[in-house]
Short mmCIF file of the C-alpha atoms (twelve columns), coordinates in Angstrom:
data_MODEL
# 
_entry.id   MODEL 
# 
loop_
_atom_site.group_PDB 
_atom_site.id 
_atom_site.type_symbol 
_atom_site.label_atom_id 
_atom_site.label_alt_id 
_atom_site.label_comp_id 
_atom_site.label_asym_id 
_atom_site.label_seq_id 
_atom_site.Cartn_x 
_atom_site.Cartn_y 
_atom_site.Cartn_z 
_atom_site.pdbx_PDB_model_num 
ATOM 1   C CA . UNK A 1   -39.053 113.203 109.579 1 
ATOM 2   C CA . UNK A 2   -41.193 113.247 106.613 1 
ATOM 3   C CA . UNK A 3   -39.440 116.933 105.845 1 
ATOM 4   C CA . UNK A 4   -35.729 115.457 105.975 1 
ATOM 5   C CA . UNK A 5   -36.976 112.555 103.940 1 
ATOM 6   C CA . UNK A 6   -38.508 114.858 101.342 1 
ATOM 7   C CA . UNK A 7   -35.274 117.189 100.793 1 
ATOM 8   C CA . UNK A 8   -33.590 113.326 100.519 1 
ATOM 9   C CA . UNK A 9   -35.241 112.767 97.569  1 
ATOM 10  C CA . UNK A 10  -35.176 115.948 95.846  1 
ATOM 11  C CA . UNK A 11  -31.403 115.992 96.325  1 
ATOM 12  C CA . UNK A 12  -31.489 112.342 94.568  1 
ATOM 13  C CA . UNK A 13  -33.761 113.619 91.810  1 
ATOM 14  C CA . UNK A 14  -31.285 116.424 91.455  1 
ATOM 15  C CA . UNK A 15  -27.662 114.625 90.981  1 
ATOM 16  C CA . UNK A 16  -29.158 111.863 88.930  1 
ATOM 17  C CA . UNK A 17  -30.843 114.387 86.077  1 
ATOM 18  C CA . UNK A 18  -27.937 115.877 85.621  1 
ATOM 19  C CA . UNK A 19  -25.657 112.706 85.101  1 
ATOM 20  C CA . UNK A 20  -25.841 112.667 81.378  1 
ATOM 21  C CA . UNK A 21  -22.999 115.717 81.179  1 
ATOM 22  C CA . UNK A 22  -19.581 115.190 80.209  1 
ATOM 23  C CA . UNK A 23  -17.905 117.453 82.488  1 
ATOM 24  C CA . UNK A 24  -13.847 117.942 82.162  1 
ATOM 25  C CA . UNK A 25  -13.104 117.446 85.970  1 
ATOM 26  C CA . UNK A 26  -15.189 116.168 89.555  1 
ATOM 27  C CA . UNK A 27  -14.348 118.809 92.182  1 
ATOM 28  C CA . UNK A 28  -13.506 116.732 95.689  1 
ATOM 29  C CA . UNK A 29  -12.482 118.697 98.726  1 
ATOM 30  C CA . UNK A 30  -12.982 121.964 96.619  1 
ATOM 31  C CA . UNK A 31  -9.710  120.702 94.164  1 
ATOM 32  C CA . UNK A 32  -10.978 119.783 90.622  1 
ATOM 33  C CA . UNK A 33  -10.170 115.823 89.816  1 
ATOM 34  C CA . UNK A 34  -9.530  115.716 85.277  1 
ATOM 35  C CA . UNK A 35  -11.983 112.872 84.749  1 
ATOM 36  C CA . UNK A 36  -10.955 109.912 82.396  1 
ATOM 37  C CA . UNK A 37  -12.836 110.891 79.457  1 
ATOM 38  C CA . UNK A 38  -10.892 114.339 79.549  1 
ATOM 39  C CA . UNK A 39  -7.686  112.178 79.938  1 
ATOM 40  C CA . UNK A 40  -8.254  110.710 77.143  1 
ATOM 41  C CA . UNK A 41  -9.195  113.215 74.981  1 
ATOM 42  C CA . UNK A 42  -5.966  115.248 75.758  1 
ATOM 43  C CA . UNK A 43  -3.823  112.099 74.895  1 
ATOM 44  C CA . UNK A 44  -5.430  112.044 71.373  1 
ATOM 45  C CA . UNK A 45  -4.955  115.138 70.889  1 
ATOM 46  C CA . UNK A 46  -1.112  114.842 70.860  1 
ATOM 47  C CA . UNK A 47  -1.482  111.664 69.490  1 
ATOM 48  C CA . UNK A 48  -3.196  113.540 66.346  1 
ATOM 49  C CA . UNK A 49  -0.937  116.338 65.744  1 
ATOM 50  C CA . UNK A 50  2.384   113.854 66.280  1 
ATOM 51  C CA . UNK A 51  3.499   115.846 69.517  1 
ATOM 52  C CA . UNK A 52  6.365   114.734 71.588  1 
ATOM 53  C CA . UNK A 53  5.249   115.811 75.090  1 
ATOM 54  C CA . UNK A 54  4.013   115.161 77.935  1 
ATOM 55  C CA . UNK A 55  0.915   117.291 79.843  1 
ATOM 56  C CA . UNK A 56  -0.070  117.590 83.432  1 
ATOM 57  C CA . UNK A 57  -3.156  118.379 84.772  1 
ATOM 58  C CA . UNK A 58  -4.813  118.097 88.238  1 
ATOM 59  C CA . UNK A 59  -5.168  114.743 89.540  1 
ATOM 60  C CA . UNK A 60  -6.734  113.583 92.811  1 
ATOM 61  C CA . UNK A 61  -6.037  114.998 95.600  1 
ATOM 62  C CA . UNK A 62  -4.706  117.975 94.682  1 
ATOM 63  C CA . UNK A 63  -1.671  116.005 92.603  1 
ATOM 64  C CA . UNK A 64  -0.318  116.481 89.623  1 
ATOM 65  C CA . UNK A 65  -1.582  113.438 87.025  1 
ATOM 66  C CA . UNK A 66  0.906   113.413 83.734  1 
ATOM 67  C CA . UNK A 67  -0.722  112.251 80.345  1 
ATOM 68  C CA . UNK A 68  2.043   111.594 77.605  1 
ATOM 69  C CA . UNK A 69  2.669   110.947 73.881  1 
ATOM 70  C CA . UNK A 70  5.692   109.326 72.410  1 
ATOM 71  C CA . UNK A 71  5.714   109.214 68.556  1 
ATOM 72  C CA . UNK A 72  7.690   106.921 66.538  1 
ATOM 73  C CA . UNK A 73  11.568  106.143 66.801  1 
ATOM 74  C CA . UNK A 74  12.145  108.575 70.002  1 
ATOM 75  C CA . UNK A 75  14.706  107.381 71.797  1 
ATOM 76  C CA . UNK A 76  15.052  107.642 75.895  1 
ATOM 77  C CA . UNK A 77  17.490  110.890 75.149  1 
ATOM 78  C CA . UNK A 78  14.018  112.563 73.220  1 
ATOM 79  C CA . UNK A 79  11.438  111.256 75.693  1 
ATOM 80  C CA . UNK A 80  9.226   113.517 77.387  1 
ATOM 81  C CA . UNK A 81  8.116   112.537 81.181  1 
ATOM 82  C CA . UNK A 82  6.991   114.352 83.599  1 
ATOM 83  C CA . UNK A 83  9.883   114.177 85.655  1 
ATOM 84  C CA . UNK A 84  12.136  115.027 82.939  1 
ATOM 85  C CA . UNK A 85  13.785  118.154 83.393  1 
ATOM 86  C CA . UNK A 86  12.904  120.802 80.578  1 
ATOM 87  C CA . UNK A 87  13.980  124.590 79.691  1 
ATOM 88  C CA . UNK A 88  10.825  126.643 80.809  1 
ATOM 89  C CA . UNK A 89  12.019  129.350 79.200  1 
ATOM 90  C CA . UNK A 90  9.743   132.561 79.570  1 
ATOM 91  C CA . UNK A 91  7.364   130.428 82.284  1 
ATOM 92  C CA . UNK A 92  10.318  131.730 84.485  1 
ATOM 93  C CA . UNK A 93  9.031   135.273 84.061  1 
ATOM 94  C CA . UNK A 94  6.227   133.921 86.013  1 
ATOM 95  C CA . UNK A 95  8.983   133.269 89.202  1 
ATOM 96  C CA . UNK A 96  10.016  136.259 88.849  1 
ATOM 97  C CA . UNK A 97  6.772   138.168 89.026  1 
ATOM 98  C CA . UNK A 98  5.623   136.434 92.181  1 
ATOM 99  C CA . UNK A 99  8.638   137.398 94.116  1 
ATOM 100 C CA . UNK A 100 8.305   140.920 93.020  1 
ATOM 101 C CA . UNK A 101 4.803   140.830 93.978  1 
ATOM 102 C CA . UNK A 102 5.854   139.721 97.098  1 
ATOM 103 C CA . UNK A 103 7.851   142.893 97.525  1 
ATOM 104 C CA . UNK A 104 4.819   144.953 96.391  1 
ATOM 105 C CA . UNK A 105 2.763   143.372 98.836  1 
ATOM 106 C CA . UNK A 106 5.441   143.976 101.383 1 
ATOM 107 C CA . UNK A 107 5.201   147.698 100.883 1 
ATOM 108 C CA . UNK A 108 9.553   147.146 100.488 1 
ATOM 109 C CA . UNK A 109 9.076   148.507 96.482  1 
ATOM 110 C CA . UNK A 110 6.350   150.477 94.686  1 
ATOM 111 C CA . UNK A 111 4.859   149.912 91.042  1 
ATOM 112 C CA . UNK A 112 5.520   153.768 90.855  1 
ATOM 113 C CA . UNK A 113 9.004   153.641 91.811  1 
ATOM 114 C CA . UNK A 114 11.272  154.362 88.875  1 
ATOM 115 C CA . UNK A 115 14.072  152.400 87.466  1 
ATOM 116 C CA . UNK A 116 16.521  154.721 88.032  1 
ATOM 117 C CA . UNK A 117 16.380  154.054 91.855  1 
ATOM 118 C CA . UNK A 118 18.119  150.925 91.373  1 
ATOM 119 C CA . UNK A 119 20.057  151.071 87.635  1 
ATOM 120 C CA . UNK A 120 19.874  154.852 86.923  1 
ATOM 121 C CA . UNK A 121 23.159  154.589 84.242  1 
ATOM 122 C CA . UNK A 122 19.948  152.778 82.032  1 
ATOM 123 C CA . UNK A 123 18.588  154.882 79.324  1 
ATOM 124 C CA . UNK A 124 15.465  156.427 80.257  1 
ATOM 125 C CA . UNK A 125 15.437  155.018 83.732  1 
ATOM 126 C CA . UNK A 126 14.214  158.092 85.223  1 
ATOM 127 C CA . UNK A 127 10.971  157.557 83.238  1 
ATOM 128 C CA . UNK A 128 10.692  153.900 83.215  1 
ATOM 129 C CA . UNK A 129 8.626   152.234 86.257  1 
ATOM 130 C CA . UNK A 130 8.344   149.358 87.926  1 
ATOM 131 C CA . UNK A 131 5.101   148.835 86.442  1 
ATOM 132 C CA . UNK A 132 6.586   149.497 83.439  1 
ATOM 133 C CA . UNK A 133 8.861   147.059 83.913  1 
ATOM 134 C CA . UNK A 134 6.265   144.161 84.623  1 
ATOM 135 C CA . UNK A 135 4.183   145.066 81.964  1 
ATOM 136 C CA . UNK A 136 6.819   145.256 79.359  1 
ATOM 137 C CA . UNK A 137 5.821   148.759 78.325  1 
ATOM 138 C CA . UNK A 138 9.463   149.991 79.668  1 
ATOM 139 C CA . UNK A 139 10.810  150.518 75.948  1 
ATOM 140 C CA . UNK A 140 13.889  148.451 76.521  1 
ATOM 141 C CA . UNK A 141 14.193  145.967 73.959  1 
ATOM 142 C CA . UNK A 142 16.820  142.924 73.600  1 
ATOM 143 C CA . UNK A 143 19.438  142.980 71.022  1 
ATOM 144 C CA . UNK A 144 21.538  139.707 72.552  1 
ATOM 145 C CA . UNK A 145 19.651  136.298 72.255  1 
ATOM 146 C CA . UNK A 146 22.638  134.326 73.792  1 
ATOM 147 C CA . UNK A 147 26.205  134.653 75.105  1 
ATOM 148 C CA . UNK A 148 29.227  133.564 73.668  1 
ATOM 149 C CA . UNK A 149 29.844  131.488 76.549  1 
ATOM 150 C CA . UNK A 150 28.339  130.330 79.994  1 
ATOM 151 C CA . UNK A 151 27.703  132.649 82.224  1 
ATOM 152 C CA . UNK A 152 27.445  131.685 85.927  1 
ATOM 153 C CA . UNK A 153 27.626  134.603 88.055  1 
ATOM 154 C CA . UNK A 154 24.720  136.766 88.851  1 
ATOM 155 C CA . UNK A 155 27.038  140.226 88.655  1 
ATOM 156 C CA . UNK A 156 28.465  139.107 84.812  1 
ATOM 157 C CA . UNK A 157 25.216  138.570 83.602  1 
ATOM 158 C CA . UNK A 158 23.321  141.663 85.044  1 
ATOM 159 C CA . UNK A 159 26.077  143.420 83.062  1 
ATOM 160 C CA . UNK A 160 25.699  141.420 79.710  1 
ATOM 161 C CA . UNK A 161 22.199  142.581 79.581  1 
ATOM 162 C CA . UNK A 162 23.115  146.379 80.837  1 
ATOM 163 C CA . UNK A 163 25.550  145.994 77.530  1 
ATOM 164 C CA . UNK A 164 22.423  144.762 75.064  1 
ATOM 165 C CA . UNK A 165 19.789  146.649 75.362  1 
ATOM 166 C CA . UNK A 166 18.565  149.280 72.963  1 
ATOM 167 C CA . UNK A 167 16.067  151.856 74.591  1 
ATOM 168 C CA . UNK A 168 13.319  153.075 71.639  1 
ATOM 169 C CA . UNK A 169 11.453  155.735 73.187  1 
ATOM 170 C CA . UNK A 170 8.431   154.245 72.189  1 
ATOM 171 C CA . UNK A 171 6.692   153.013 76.303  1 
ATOM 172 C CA . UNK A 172 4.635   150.905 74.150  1 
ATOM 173 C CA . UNK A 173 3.836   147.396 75.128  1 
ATOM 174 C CA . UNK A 174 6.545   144.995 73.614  1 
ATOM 175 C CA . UNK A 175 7.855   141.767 74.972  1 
ATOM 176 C CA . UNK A 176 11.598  141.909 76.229  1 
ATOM 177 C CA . UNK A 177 13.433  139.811 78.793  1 
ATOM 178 C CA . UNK A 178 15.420  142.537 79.571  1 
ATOM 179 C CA . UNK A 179 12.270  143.787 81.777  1 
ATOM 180 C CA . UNK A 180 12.384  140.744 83.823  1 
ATOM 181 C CA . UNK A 181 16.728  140.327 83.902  1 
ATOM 182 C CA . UNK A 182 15.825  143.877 85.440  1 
ATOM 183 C CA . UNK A 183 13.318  142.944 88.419  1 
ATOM 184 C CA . UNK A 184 15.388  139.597 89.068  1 
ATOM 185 C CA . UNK A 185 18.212  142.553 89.762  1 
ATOM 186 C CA . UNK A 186 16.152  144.983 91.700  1 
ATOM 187 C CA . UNK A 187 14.893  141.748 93.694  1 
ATOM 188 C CA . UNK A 188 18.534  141.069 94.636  1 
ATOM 189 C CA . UNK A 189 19.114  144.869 95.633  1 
ATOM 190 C CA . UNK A 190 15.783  144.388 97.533  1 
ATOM 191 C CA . UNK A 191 16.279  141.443 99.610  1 
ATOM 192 C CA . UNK A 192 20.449  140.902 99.831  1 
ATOM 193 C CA . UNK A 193 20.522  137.589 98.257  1 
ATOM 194 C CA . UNK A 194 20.902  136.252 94.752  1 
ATOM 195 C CA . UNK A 195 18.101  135.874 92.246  1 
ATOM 196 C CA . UNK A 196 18.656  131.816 92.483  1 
ATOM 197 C CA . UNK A 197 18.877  131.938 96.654  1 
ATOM 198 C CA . UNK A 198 15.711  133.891 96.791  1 
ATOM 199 C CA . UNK A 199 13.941  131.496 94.728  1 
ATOM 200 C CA . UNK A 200 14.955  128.412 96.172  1 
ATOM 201 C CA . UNK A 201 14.300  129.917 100.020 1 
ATOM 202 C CA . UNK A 202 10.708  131.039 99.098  1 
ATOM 203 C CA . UNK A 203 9.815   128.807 96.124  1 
ATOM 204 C CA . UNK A 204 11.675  125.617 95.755  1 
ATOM 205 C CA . UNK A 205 12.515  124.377 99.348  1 
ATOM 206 C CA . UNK A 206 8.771   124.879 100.265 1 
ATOM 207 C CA . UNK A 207 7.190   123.454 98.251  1 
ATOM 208 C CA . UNK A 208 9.712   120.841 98.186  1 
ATOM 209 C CA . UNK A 209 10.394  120.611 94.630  1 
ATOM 210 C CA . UNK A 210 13.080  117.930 93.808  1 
ATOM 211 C CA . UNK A 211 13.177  117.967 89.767  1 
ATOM 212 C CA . UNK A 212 14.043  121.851 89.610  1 
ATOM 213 C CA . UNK A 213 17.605  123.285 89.134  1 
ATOM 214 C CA . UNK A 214 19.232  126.357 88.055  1 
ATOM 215 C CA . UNK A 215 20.839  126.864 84.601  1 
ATOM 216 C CA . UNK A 216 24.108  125.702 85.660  1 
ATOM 217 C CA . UNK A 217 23.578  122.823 88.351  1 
ATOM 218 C CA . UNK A 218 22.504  120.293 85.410  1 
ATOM 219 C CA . UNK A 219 23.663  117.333 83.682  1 
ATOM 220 C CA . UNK A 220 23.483  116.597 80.299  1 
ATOM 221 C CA . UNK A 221 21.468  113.199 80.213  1 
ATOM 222 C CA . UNK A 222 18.952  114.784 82.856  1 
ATOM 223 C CA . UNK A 223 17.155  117.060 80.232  1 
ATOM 224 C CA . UNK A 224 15.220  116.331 76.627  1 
ATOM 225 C CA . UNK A 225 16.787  116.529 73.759  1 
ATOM 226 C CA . UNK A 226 14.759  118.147 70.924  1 
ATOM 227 C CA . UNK A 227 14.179  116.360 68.760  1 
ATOM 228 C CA . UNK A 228 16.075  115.293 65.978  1 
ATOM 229 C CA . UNK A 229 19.671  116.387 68.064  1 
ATOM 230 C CA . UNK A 230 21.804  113.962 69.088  1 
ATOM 231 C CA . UNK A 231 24.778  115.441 70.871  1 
ATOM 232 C CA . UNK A 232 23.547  116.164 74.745  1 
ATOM 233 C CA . UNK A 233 26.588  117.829 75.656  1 
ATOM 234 C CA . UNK A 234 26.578  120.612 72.867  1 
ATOM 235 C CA . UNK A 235 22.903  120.508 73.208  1 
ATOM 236 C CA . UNK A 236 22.724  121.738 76.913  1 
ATOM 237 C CA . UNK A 237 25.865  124.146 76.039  1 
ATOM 238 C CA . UNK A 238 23.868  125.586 73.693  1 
ATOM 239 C CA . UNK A 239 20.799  126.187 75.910  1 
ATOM 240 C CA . UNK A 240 23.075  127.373 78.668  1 
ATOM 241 C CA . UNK A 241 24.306  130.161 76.500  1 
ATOM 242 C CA . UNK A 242 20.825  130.896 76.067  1 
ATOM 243 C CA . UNK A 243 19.861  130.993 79.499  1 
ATOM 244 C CA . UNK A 244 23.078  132.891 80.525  1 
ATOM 245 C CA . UNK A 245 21.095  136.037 79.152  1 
ATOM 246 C CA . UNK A 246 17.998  135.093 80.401  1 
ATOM 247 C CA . UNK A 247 18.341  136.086 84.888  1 
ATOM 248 C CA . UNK A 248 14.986  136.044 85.940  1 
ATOM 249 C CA . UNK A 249 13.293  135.642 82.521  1 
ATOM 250 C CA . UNK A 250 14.299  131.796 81.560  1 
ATOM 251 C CA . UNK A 251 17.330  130.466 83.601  1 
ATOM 252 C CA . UNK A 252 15.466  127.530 85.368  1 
ATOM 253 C CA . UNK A 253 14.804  123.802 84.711  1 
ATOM 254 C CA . UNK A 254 11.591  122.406 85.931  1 
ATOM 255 C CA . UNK A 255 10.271  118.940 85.701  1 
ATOM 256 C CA . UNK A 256 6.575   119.073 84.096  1 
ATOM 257 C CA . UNK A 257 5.130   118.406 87.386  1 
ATOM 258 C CA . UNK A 258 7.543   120.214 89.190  1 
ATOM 259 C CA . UNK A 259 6.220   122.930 87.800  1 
ATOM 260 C CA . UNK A 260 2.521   122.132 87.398  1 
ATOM 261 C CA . UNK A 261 3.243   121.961 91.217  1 
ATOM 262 C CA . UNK A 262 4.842   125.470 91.412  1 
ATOM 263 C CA . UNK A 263 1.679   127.028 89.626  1 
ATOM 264 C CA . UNK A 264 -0.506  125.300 91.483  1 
ATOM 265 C CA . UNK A 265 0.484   126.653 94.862  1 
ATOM 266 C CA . UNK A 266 0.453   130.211 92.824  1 
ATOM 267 C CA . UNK A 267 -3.362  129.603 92.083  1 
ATOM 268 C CA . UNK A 268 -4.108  128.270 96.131  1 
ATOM 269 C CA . UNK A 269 -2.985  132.120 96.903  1 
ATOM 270 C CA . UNK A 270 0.407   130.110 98.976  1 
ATOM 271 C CA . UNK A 271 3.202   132.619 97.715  1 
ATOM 272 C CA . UNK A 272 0.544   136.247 97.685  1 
ATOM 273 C CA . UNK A 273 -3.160  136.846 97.128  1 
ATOM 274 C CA . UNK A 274 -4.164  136.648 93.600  1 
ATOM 275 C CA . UNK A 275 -6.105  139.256 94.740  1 
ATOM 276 C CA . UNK A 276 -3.451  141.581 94.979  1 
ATOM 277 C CA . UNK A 277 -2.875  141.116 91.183  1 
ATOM 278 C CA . UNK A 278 -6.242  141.401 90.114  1 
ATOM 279 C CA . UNK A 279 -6.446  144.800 91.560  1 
ATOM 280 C CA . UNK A 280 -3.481  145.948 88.897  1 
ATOM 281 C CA . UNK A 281 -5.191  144.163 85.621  1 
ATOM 282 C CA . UNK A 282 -7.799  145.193 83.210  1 
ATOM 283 C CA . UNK A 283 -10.408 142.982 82.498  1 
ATOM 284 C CA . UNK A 284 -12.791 145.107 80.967  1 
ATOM 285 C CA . UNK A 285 -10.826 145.028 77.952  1 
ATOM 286 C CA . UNK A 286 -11.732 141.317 76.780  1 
ATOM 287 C CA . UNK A 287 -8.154  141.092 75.746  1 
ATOM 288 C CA . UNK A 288 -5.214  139.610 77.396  1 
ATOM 289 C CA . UNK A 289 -3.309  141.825 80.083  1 
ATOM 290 C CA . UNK A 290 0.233   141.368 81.283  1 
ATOM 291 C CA . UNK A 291 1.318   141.540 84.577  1 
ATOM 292 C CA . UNK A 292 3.757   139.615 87.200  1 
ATOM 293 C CA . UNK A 293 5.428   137.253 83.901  1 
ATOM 294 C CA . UNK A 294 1.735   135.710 82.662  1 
ATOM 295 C CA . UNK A 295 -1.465  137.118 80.417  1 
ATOM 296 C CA . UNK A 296 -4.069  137.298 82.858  1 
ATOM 297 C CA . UNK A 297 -7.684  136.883 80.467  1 
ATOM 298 C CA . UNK A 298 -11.571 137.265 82.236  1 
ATOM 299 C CA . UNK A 299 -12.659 134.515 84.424  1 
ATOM 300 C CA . UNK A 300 -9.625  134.223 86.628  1 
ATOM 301 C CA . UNK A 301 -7.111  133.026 84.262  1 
ATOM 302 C CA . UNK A 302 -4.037  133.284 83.197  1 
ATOM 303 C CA . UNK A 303 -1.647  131.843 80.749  1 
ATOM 304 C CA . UNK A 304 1.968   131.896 79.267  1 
ATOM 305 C CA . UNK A 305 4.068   130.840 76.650  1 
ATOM 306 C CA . UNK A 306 8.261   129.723 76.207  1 
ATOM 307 C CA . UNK A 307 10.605  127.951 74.255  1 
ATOM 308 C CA . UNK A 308 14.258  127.954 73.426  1 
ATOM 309 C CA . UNK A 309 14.325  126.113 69.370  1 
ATOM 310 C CA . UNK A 310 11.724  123.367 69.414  1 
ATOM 311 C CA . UNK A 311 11.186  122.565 73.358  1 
ATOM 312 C CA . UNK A 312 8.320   124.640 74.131  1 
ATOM 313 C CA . UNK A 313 5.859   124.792 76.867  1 
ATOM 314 C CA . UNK A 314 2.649   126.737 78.088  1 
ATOM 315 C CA . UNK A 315 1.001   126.968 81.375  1 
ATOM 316 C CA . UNK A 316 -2.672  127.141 81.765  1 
ATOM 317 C CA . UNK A 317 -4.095  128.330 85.151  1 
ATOM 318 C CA . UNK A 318 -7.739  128.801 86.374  1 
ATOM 319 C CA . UNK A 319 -7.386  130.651 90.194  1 
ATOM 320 C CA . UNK A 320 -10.828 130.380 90.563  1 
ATOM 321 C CA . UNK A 321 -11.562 126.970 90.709  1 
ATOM 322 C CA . UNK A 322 -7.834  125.661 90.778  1 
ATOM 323 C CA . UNK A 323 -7.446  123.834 87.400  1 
ATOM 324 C CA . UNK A 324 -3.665  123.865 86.428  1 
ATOM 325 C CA . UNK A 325 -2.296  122.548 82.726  1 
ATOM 326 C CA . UNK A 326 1.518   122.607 81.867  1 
ATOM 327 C CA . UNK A 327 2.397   121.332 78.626  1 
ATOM 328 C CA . UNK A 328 5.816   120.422 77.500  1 
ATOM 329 C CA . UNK A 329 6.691   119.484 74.035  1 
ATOM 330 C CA . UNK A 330 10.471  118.521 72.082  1 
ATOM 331 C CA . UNK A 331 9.146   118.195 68.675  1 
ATOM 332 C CA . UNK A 332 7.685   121.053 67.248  1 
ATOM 333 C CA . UNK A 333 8.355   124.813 66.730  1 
ATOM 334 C CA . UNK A 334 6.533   127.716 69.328  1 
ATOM 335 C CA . UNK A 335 3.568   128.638 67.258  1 
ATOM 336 C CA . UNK A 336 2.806   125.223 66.553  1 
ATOM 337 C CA . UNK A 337 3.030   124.467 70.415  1 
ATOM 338 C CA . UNK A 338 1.096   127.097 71.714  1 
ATOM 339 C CA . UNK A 339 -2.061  126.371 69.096  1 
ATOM 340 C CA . UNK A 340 -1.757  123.002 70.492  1 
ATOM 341 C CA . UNK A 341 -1.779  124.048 74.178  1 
ATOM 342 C CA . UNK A 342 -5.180  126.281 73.641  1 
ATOM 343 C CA . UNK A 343 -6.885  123.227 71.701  1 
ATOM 344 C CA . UNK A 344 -5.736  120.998 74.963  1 
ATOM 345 C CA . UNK A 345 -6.831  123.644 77.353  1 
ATOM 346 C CA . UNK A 346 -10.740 124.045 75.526  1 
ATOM 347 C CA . UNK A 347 -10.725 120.546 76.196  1 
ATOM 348 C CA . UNK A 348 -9.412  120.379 79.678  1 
ATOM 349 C CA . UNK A 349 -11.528 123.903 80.933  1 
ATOM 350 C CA . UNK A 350 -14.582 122.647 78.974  1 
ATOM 351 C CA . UNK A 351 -14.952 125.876 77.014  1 
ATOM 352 C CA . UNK A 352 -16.460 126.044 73.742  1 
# 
């Protein structure tokens, strides 16, 4: 008795010395809880730098909790909630990659195998992989930002972006959405079914997602207007033609939590081990490393950035101990937004 009593007190002794942290989250059931004082700090600062947006973070429970800022004059068309639904723009590569991890994992496709198994009329295909592919050092660059007009059907748009691509020669790392238009076809060849059918019979429907649609199953007054625009119909025309191009690589809206929700699940290991992954990236390198549609950094995280004009976002995820951050924003250009996402996420990862 006097043994059980003694390991009592030292366990006292031991959570009451180290009260006097501030701490950004309180893990319960092994799923970190943002505390208030991290809350707040986040809402300031937005508040500070004038951001229209709205963040999510973990909440209890394993839930998303949303922390907004309005600024002056918006109007409801211009205000960010988190069950608004937003443009994610390049997140979407992050879709993509998961599903074509899941085929990796599957042992139904290869990193090895070469593009010209499934597109072999594309320039250099018999030299580009799949790897290649996910790591954007294929050499296929964009040279079409948008379409004239909406595009709906999977076929058309495959073809739009087998018509603008230029192939340099280089197989040097470079950032192109025709990589991922490319997997979101080879995913289609793989598996029989459209890009948007696979991911609403793996991704959406499980997880139950209700504030997610595809490019072309939206209504004007259900997304954000940037900023300073005023016309929602020529506004979402607009984006459409943007997102036409984009198969696999930005054609999705997601509601902030929606999403937060989506990543979330990614970082419990629901859709494929993020072991798998971590077997294909360099950390040793102390710089980023891309692979599957994110930048995967040291200390199991990883982190990616969008935006079509001014509404940007960034996702912030921690696999290790299961801290999630999405931010949103309608106000303010991609550099701007992404600066502000890392300040948020020192905050909200408590890292120096």
């Amino acid at each position: 008795m006097k043994k059980i009593i003694q390991v009592l007190i030292c366990g006292l002794i031991i959570i009451f010395s180290s009260g006097g942290a501030v701490t950004a989250h309180a893990v319960t059931n092994k799923n970190p809880v943002t505390s208030q004082d991290t809350r707040t700090a986040i809402k300031q600062i937005l508040a500070n730098h004038q951001v229209n947006g709205v963040v999510v973070v973990n909440g209890k429970d394993n839930q998303p909790l949303v922390i907004t800022n309005q600024i002056t004059g918006v109007d409801q068309a211009h205000t960010m909630t988190g069950e608004r639904l937003f443009p994610i723009a390049s997140l979407n590569k992050l879709i993509t990659g998961i599903a074509i991890q899941q085929q990796l994992n599957r042992g139904k496709l290869s990193l090895n195998d070469k593009l010209s198994q499934y597109y072999p009329k594309v320039t250099n295909s018999n030299q580009i992989t799949i790897r290649d592919l996910i790591t954007h050092t294929s050499d296929l660059q964009d040279t079409s930002q948008a379409s004239s007009q909406v595009m709906k059907k999977q076929s058309t748009r495959l073809n739009y972006t087998l018509d603008h691509y230029l192939a340099t020669g280089n197989f040097t790392w470079a950032y192109s959405n025709t990589d991922y238009v490319l997997l979101a076809g080879i995913l289609s060849k793989l598996t029989h079914q459209s890009y948007h059918q696979y991911v609403q019979r793996h991704f959406i429907k499980p997880l139950k997602l209700k504030q997610t649609k595809y490019f072309d199953q939206v209504k004007a007054n259900q997304v954000a207007l940037p900023v300073g625009e005023s016309n929602l119909q020529a506004n979402l025309i607009n984006l459409q033609k943007n997102m036409s191009v984009t198969l696999g690589a930005g054609d999705y809206f997601f509601s902030a939590k929606d999403y937060w929700r989506f990543v979330n699940a990614v970082g419990h290991n629901k859709f494929v081990k993020m072991s798998s992954i971590d077997q294909n990236v360099d950390f040793t390198t102390g710089t980023d490393h891309y692979f599957d549609g994110v930048y995967f950094r040291a200390g199991k995280l990883f982190v990616a950035n969008g935006c079509y004009g001014n509404l940007c976002s960034s996702v912030y995820c921690n696999y290790g101990n299961h801290q999630t951050m999405v931010v949103f924003a309608n106000n303010i250009p991609y550099n701007q937004e992404k600066l502000i996402a890392s300040q948020i996420s020192q905050v909200y990862f408590n890292q120096s």
